Amino acid sequence: MAEPYGESPLAARAEALADASALGAVRLSEVAFTTQVTLRVDPKSPAAERIGTALGVMLPNQAGQVARTERLMVAWLGPDEWLLVAPEGETEQIETTLTDALGEEHGAVVDVSAHRTILQVSGPKAPELLAKGCALDLHRRSFGPDSCAQTLLARAGVLLLSRDVEPPSYWIFVRASFARYLADWLCDAAAEYREP
C-alpha cells in the first residue's frame, strides 16, 4: 500500500542535486518517502528480545550502532530509543510487528516517516564534503559502515549514518523543514569539485 504523501521535501531541489553530482567525485540525491518508525523500550526487557526476534535482527545495544536485514535498518538513537528505516509502504507492517512484540510492556512505537527526509551523499569526496560542516571524525576507522550519530551539519540537527566505505556513502536524516537549506548548503559546498 502506498504511503499518503504528496511531494517530497526536496522535489524542487532534484535538478540542483543532480547538477552538483555531475562529476562523480560527490553524488547528491534524496531518498524520499522511506518508512521511519521510532521505538522506545527498555533494552533489557523481555519485550526487547521479542522485538529483535520478530524483526529478524536484535536491537543495537551500543551508541552509534546500526543493525540491518535485507529490507530493514535499525539505528541506535539512545539507551532506550531506536529508529527503524524500511522501504516506502512498510509502516503499518512494522508498527504491527513492534506493537505485537511489545505486548503489555511499557514502550512506544511512533510513525515518524513524514518528519524527516534523507539526503544521500556518496563518492570519493563525500567525507571531505561533510567535514566542511560537521565536527565528527568521518575517517572509516572512527565512523565506518553501520555507524550513526546525531550531530550538527551546517548548523542543522541531523542523524548521520555511514552506509558503505568504497565508495564512501552516507545517509543524512534531516527534518523536512531544514531539508532545502541543507540541500542548498551541500550543493554550494560541492561546487569546488566541479571542473571549471
Coordinates of C-alpha atoms in Angstrom, one line a residue, residues 64 75-79 81 83 116 134 136 143 147-153 156-161 173:
G64 CA 26.2 4.7 17.3
A75 CA 19.8 2.8 14.2
W76 CA 20.6 3.4 17.9
L77 CA 19.4 6.8 19.0
G78 CA 19.7 6.5 22.7
P79 CA 19.9 3.9 25.6
E81 CA 15.5 4.5 21.6
L83 CA 14.9 4.4 14.5
R116 CA 12.4 13.6 8.1
C134 CA 30.4 18.5 10.6
L136 CA 32.7 14.3 13.6
F143 CA 32.9 6.2 11.6
S147 CA 27.7 3.7 12.3
C148 CA 25.4 6.6 13.1
A149 CA 25.5 9.7 15.2
Q150 CA 23.1 12.6 15.9
T151 CA 25.1 15.7 15.2
L152 CA 25.1 19.1 13.5
L153 CA 25.8 19.5 9.8
A156 CA 21.2 21.8 11.2
G157 CA 20.5 18.9 13.5
V158 CA 20.8 15.6 11.6
L159 CA 21.2 11.9 12.1
L160 CA 24.2 10.9 10.0
L161 CA 24.5 7.3 9.0
F173 CA 18.3 12.2 8.0

